[in-house]
PDB file of C-alpha atoms in Angstrom:
ATOM      1  CA  MET A   6      11.065  30.848 -16.512  1.00 42.00           C
ATOM      2  CA  LEU A   7      12.743  32.756 -13.733  1.00 43.00           C
ATOM      3  CA  SER A   8      16.393  33.423 -14.198  1.00 46.00           C
ATOM      4  CA  THR A   9      18.506  32.353 -11.275  1.00 48.00           C
ATOM      5  CA  ARG A  10      20.555  34.912  -9.422  1.00 52.00           C
ATOM      6  CA  VAL A  11      24.100  34.540  -8.201  1.00 48.00           C
ATOM      7  CA  TYR A  12      24.559  35.687  -4.614  1.00 51.00           C
ATOM      8  CA  GLY A  13      27.531  36.538  -2.453  1.00 56.00           C
ATOM      9  CA  ASP A  14      30.544  34.480  -3.331  1.00 59.00           C
ATOM     10  CA  GLY A  15      29.135  33.246  -6.615  1.00 61.00           C
ATOM     11  CA  VAL A  16      26.558  30.892  -5.096  1.00 63.00           C
ATOM     12  CA  ASP A  17      23.773  30.142  -7.573  1.00 79.00           C
ATOM     13  CA  ALA A  18      20.465  30.415  -5.715  1.00 82.00           C
ATOM     14  CA  GLU A  19      18.602  27.683  -7.639  1.00 87.00           C
ATOM     15  CA  PRO A  20      20.815  24.685  -6.837  1.00 84.00           C
ATOM     16  CA  ALA A  21      21.518  26.002  -3.333  1.00 83.00           C
ATOM     17  CA  LEU A  22      17.809  26.226  -2.450  1.00 81.00           C
ATOM     18  CA  LYS A  23      17.005  22.882  -4.053  1.00 85.00           C
ATOM     19  CA  TYR A  24      19.895  21.222  -2.239  1.00 81.00           C
ATOM     20  CA  ALA A  25      18.714  22.697   1.069  1.00 82.00           C
ATOM     21  CA  VAL A  26      15.073  21.701   0.669  1.00 79.00           C
ATOM     22  CA  GLN A  27      16.040  18.080   0.014  1.00 79.00           C
ATOM     23  CA  ARG A  28      17.832  17.985   3.345  1.00 74.00           C
ATOM     24  CA  VAL A  29      15.164  19.410   5.651  1.00 74.00           C
ATOM     25  CA  ARG A  30      15.122  17.405   8.857  1.00 65.00           C
ATOM     26  CA  GLY A  31      11.925  16.048  10.299  1.00 64.00           C
ATOM     27  CA  GLY A  32       9.730  16.221   7.249  1.00 68.00           C
ATOM     28  CA  ARG A  33       9.292  17.413   3.715  1.00 80.00           C
ATOM     29  CA  ALA A  34       9.493  20.866   2.242  1.00 84.00           C
ATOM     30  CA  GLU A  35       9.051  22.617  -1.058  1.00 87.00           C
ATOM     31  CA  VAL A  36      10.319  25.856  -2.568  1.00 89.00           C
ATOM     32  CA  VAL A  37       7.670  28.213  -3.949  1.00 91.00           C
ATOM     33  CA  GLU A  38       9.038  31.243  -5.776  1.00 88.00           C
ATOM     34  CA  GLY A  39      12.255  31.062  -3.759  1.00 85.00           C
ATOM     35  CA  VAL A  40      10.659  30.600  -0.315  1.00 84.00           C
ATOM     36  CA  ILE A  41      11.132  27.316   1.565  1.00 85.00           C
ATOM     37  CA  ASP A  42       7.838  26.033   2.951  1.00 83.00           C
ATOM     38  CA  SER A  43       7.771  22.996   5.249  1.00 81.00           C
ATOM     39  CA  LEU A  44       4.815  20.731   4.629  1.00 81.00           C
ATOM     40  CA  SER A  45       2.415  19.717   7.346  1.00 79.00           C
ATOM     41  CA  TYR A  46      -1.080  18.451   6.617  1.00 83.00           C
ATOM     42  CA  GLY A  47      -4.159  18.186   8.785  1.00 84.00           C
ATOM     43  CA  TRP A  48      -6.368  15.121   8.825  1.00 91.00           C
ATOM     44  CA  ASP A  49      -9.017  16.620   6.525  1.00 91.00           C
ATOM     45  CA  HIS A  50      -6.329  17.420   3.953  1.00 91.00           C
ATOM     46  CA  GLU A  51      -5.046  13.833   4.159  1.00 93.00           C
ATOM     47  CA  ARG A  52      -8.583  12.453   3.851  1.00 95.00           C
ATOM     48  CA  THR A  53      -9.155  14.536   0.701  1.00 95.00           C
ATOM     49  CA  ARG A  54      -5.933  13.192  -0.829  1.00 95.00           C
ATOM     50  CA  ASP A  55      -6.973   9.635   0.039  1.00 95.00           C
ATOM     51  CA  VAL A  56     -10.398  10.097  -1.600  1.00 96.00           C
ATOM     52  CA  LEU A  57      -8.718  11.313  -4.796  1.00 97.00           C
ATOM     53  CA  ARG A  58      -6.050   8.583  -4.709  1.00 97.00           C
ATOM     54  CA  ALA A  59      -8.713   5.865  -4.378  1.00 97.00           C
ATOM     55  CA  GLN A  60     -10.609   7.209  -7.379  1.00 97.00           C
ATOM     56  CA  LEU A  61      -7.453   7.451  -9.502  1.00 97.00           C
ATOM     57  CA  SER A  62      -5.995   4.065  -8.574  1.00 97.00           C
ATOM     58  CA  GLY A  63      -7.897   1.997 -11.160  1.00 97.00           C
ATOM     59  CA  ALA A  64      -6.982   4.261 -14.065  1.00 97.00           C
ATOM     60  CA  ALA A  65      -3.408   4.533 -12.801  1.00 98.00           C
ATOM     61  CA  ALA A  66      -3.051   0.752 -12.674  1.00 98.00           C
ATOM     62  CA  ARG A  67      -4.478   0.441 -16.204  1.00 98.00           C
ATOM     63  CA  LEU A  68      -2.020   3.098 -17.424  1.00 98.00           C
ATOM     64  CA  LYS A  69       0.904   1.487 -15.544  1.00 98.00           C
ATOM     65  CA  CYS A  70       1.318   4.580 -13.393  1.00 98.00           C
ATOM     66  CA  VAL A  71       2.052   5.432  -9.777  1.00 97.00           C
ATOM     67  CA  VAL A  72      -0.154   7.782  -7.739  1.00 97.00           C
ATOM     68  CA  GLY A  73       1.879   9.678  -5.160  1.00 95.00           C
ATOM     69  CA  SER A  74       3.394  12.911  -4.007  1.00 92.00           C
ATOM     70  CA  GLY A  75       7.021  12.747  -5.084  1.00 92.00           C
ATOM     71  CA  ASP A  76       9.244  15.747  -5.728  1.00 94.00           C
ATOM     72  CA  LEU A  77       8.818  17.878  -8.842  1.00 96.00           C
ATOM     73  CA  ASP A  78      11.676  20.112  -9.933  1.00 96.00           C
ATOM     74  CA  LEU A  79      11.027  23.191 -12.079  1.00 96.00           C
ATOM     75  CA  PRO A  80      14.483  23.702 -13.654  1.00 95.00           C
ATOM     76  CA  GLY A  81      15.573  27.266 -14.278  1.00 94.00           C
ATOM     77  CA  SER A  82      13.314  28.576 -11.505  1.00 93.00           C
ATOM     78  CA  LEU A  83      13.433  28.874  -7.727  1.00 91.00           C
ATOM     79  CA  ASN A  84      10.709  26.226  -7.389  1.00 94.00           C
ATOM     80  CA  TRP A  85      10.683  22.655  -6.087  1.00 93.00           C
ATOM     81  CA  TYR A  86       7.183  21.300  -5.532  1.00 95.00           C
ATOM     82  CA  VAL A  87       5.710  18.397  -3.608  1.00 94.00           C
ATOM     83  CA  PRO A  88       2.214  18.073  -5.100  1.00 96.00           C
ATOM     84  CA  ASP A  89      -0.596  16.655  -3.020  1.00 95.00           C
ATOM     85  CA  LEU A  90      -1.005  13.993  -5.718  1.00 97.00           C
ATOM     86  CA  ALA A  91       0.546  13.248  -9.063  1.00 98.00           C
ATOM     87  CA  VAL A  92       0.057  10.412 -11.518  1.00 98.00           C
ATOM     88  CA  VAL A  93       3.371   9.422 -13.088  1.00 98.00           C
ATOM     89  CA  PRO A  94       4.331   6.592 -15.464  1.00 98.00           C
ATOM     90  CA  GLU A  95       5.753   3.783 -13.335  1.00 97.00           C
ATOM     91  CA  TYR A  96       8.911   3.392 -15.422  1.00 96.00           C
ATOM     92  CA  LEU A  97       9.911   6.999 -14.578  1.00 97.00           C
ATOM     93  CA  THR A  98       9.746   6.325 -10.840  1.00 95.00           C
ATOM     94  CA  ARG A  99      12.365   3.565 -10.720  1.00 92.00           C
ATOM     95  CA  GLY A 100      15.389   5.081  -9.015  1.00 89.00           C
ATOM     96  CA  ALA A 101      14.064   8.566  -9.733  1.00 82.00           C
ATOM     97  CA  GLY A 102      14.778  11.628  -7.693  1.00 86.00           C
ATOM     98  CA  ALA A 103      12.723  14.607  -8.713  1.00 92.00           C
ATOM     99  CA  LEU A 104      10.711  14.603 -11.918  1.00 97.00           C
ATOM    100  CA  VAL A 105       9.470  17.621 -13.864  1.00 97.00           C
ATOM    101  CA  PRO A 106       5.756  18.472 -14.166  1.00 98.00           C
ATOM    102  CA  GLY A 107       5.751  17.604 -17.883  1.00 97.00           C
ATOM    103  CA  GLN A 108       6.563  13.986 -16.970  1.00 98.00           C
ATOM    104  CA  THR A 109       3.310  13.641 -15.041  1.00 98.00           C
ATOM    105  CA  LEU A 110      -0.076  12.767 -16.506  1.00 98.00           C
ATOM    106  CA  PHE A 111      -1.958  14.572 -13.748  1.00 98.00           C
ATOM    107  CA  VAL A 112      -1.206  16.829 -10.778  1.00 98.00           C
ATOM    108  CA  ALA A 113      -3.600  17.764  -7.960  1.00 98.00           C
ATOM    109  CA  GLU A 114      -3.311  20.311  -5.188  1.00 97.00           C
ATOM    110  CA  VAL A 115      -5.687  20.519  -2.237  1.00 96.00           C
ATOM    111  CA  ALA A 116      -5.978  24.168  -1.231  1.00 94.00           C
ATOM    112  CA  SER A 117      -6.263  25.027   2.431  1.00 88.00           C
ATOM    113  CA  GLU A 118      -5.965  28.324   4.296  1.00 87.00           C
ATOM    114  CA  SER A 119      -2.173  28.259   4.261  1.00 85.00           C
ATOM    115  CA  SER A 120      -1.822  27.294   0.583  1.00 87.00           C
ATOM    116  CA  ALA A 121      -4.899  28.678  -1.178  1.00 92.00           C
ATOM    117  CA  GLU A 122      -3.361  31.572  -3.106  1.00 92.00           C
ATOM    118  CA  THR A 123      -0.248  29.568  -3.981  1.00 93.00           C
ATOM    119  CA  ASP A 124      -2.352  26.663  -5.315  1.00 95.00           C
ATOM    120  CA  ARG A 125      -4.872  28.903  -7.112  1.00 96.00           C
ATOM    121  CA  VAL A 126      -2.394  31.240  -8.794  1.00 96.00           C
ATOM    122  CA  VAL A 127       1.303  30.397  -8.562  1.00 95.00           C
ATOM    123  CA  LYS A 128       1.185  26.626  -8.949  1.00 96.00           C
ATOM    124  CA  ARG A 129      -1.489  26.807 -11.652  1.00 97.00           C
ATOM    125  CA  ARG A 130       0.784  29.117 -13.675  1.00 96.00           C
ATOM    126  CA  ARG A 131       3.934  27.099 -13.041  1.00 96.00           C
ATOM    127  CA  TYR A 132       2.373  23.698 -13.724  1.00 97.00           C
ATOM    128  CA  ALA A 133       1.155  25.013 -17.093  1.00 98.00           C
ATOM    129  CA  GLU A 134       4.523  26.589 -17.857  1.00 96.00           C
ATOM    130  CA  TYR A 135       6.306  23.306 -17.121  1.00 97.00           C
ATOM    131  CA  GLY A 136       3.875  21.164 -19.110  1.00 97.00           C
ATOM    132  CA  ALA A 137       1.748  19.277 -16.572  1.00 98.00           C
ATOM    133  CA  PRO A 138      -1.085  18.094 -18.864  1.00 98.00           C
ATOM    134  CA  LEU A 139      -3.818  18.186 -16.198  1.00 98.00           C
ATOM    135  CA  TYR A 140      -3.982  20.206 -13.003  1.00 98.00           C
ATOM    136  CA  LEU A 141      -6.818  19.595 -10.566  1.00 98.00           C
ATOM    137  CA  LEU A 142      -7.385  22.267  -7.937  1.00 98.00           C
ATOM    138  CA  VAL A 143      -9.459  21.053  -5.016  1.00 97.00           C
ATOM    139  CA  ASP A 144     -10.324  24.244  -3.167  1.00 96.00           C
ATOM    140  CA  ARG A 145     -11.552  23.274   0.287  1.00 94.00           C
ATOM    141  CA  LEU A 146     -12.163  26.907   1.240  1.00 94.00           C
ATOM    142  CA  GLU A 147     -14.444  27.554  -1.746  1.00 96.00           C
ATOM    143  CA  ARG A 148     -15.726  23.949  -1.672  1.00 96.00           C
ATOM    144  CA  SER A 149     -15.040  23.650  -5.391  1.00 97.00           C
ATOM    145  CA  VAL A 150     -13.029  21.665  -7.921  1.00 98.00           C
ATOM    146  CA  THR A 151     -11.461  23.037 -11.104  1.00 98.00           C
ATOM    147  CA  LEU A 152      -9.693  21.027 -13.796  1.00 98.00           C
ATOM    148  CA  PHE A 153      -7.111  22.842 -15.921  1.00 98.00           C
ATOM    149  CA  ALA A 154      -5.934  21.278 -19.201  1.00 98.00           C
ATOM    150  CA  GLU A 155      -3.927  22.075 -22.331  1.00 97.00           C
ATOM    151  CA  PRO A 156      -0.894  23.825 -20.819  1.00 97.00           C
ATOM    152  CA  GLY A 157       0.950  26.611 -22.578  1.00 88.00           C
ATOM    153  CA  SER A 158       3.439  29.357 -21.849  1.00 83.00           C
ATOM    154  CA  LEU A 159       0.615  31.731 -20.896  1.00 89.00           C
ATOM    155  CA  GLY A 160      -1.216  29.236 -18.690  1.00 94.00           C
ATOM    156  CA  TYR A 161      -3.827  26.553 -19.221  1.00 98.00           C
ATOM    157  CA  THR A 162      -6.046  27.137 -22.236  1.00 96.00           C
ATOM    158  CA  LYS A 163      -8.889  24.892 -21.094  1.00 97.00           C
ATOM    159  CA  VAL A 164     -10.648  25.323 -17.746  1.00 97.00           C
ATOM    160  CA  ASP A 165     -13.455  23.084 -16.480  1.00 98.00           C
ATOM    161  CA  GLY A 166     -14.969  24.677 -13.390  1.00 98.00           C
ATOM    162  CA  PRO A 167     -15.041  25.738 -10.709  1.00 98.00           C
ATOM    163  CA  HIS A 168     -17.626  23.109  -9.825  1.00 98.00           C
ATOM    164  CA  PRO A 169     -19.167  22.845  -6.357  1.00 98.00           C
ATOM    165  CA  PHE A 170     -18.327  19.743  -4.350  1.00 97.00           C
ATOM    166  CA  GLY A 171     -20.764  17.032  -5.361  1.00 97.00           C
ATOM    167  CA  THR A 172     -20.343  17.607  -9.108  1.00 97.00           C
ATOM    168  CA  ALA A 173     -18.801  14.799 -11.161  1.00 97.00           C
ATOM    169  CA  VAL A 174     -15.679  16.057 -12.946  1.00 98.00           C
ATOM    170  CA  ARG A 175     -14.599  14.191 -16.063  1.00 97.00           C
ATOM    171  CA  LEU A 176     -10.894  13.470 -16.435  1.00 98.00           C
ATOM    172  CA  PRO A 177     -10.163  13.228 -20.159  1.00 97.00           C
ATOM    173  CA  GLU A 178      -8.206  10.436 -21.805  1.00 96.00           C
ATOM    174  CA  PRO A 179      -6.004   8.677 -21.048  1.00 96.00           C
ATOM    175  CA  PHE A 180      -7.951   8.542 -17.763  1.00 97.00           C
ATOM    176  CA  GLY A 181     -11.516   8.588 -19.051  1.00 96.00           C
ATOM    177  CA  VAL A 182     -13.009   8.594 -15.549  1.00 96.00           C
ATOM    178  CA  ASP A 183     -15.458  10.771 -13.655  1.00 97.00           C
ATOM    179  CA  LEU A 184     -14.231  11.983 -10.282  1.00 97.00           C
ATOM    180  CA  ASP A 185     -16.908  11.922  -7.621  1.00 97.00           C
ATOM    181  CA  THR A 186     -16.314  15.142  -5.705  1.00 97.00           C
ATOM    182  CA  GLY A 187     -19.102  14.546  -3.195  1.00 95.00           C
ATOM    183  CA  GLY A 188     -16.771  13.088  -0.582  1.00 91.00           C
ATOM    184  CA  LEU A 189     -14.199  15.831  -0.775  1.00 92.00           C
TER     185      LEU A 189
END
């Protein structure tokens, strides 16, 4: 994990950045490696998220989970993420602020021109480091889907893909479903 730095008059960068990003006016924002990034999605990005959400909803209901894009804190680092989709146990969402990636069952990011390298490299590394059990990268630029599993300190140890859009991608238990990537 990144160590936080103390700036100026003893201000600790991690809580200062995370406080600031939670108070962005007019929308949502995340912090990626210490840089605040406001979030704005195009219609195709939203459609891709909706296609994934619809396919995950049955398994999420069976698992008593919520499918959404709530805040994920990465304590001890200058990161605060808002994933495109996450599947989280419902009981953790009651009155919750930010959760940590290890509390999710699944995280997905939809890469676009503005986020491709962050989603492909930085978030993949950080989600593994912070214990997100499954990370799905939907790369709209490459028109591919990759599922990362079995997180560890050096990254994910199991990689399924990249698969071209149109390939069914199996989500392991507890999901046990095949994602139809044809509509992505």
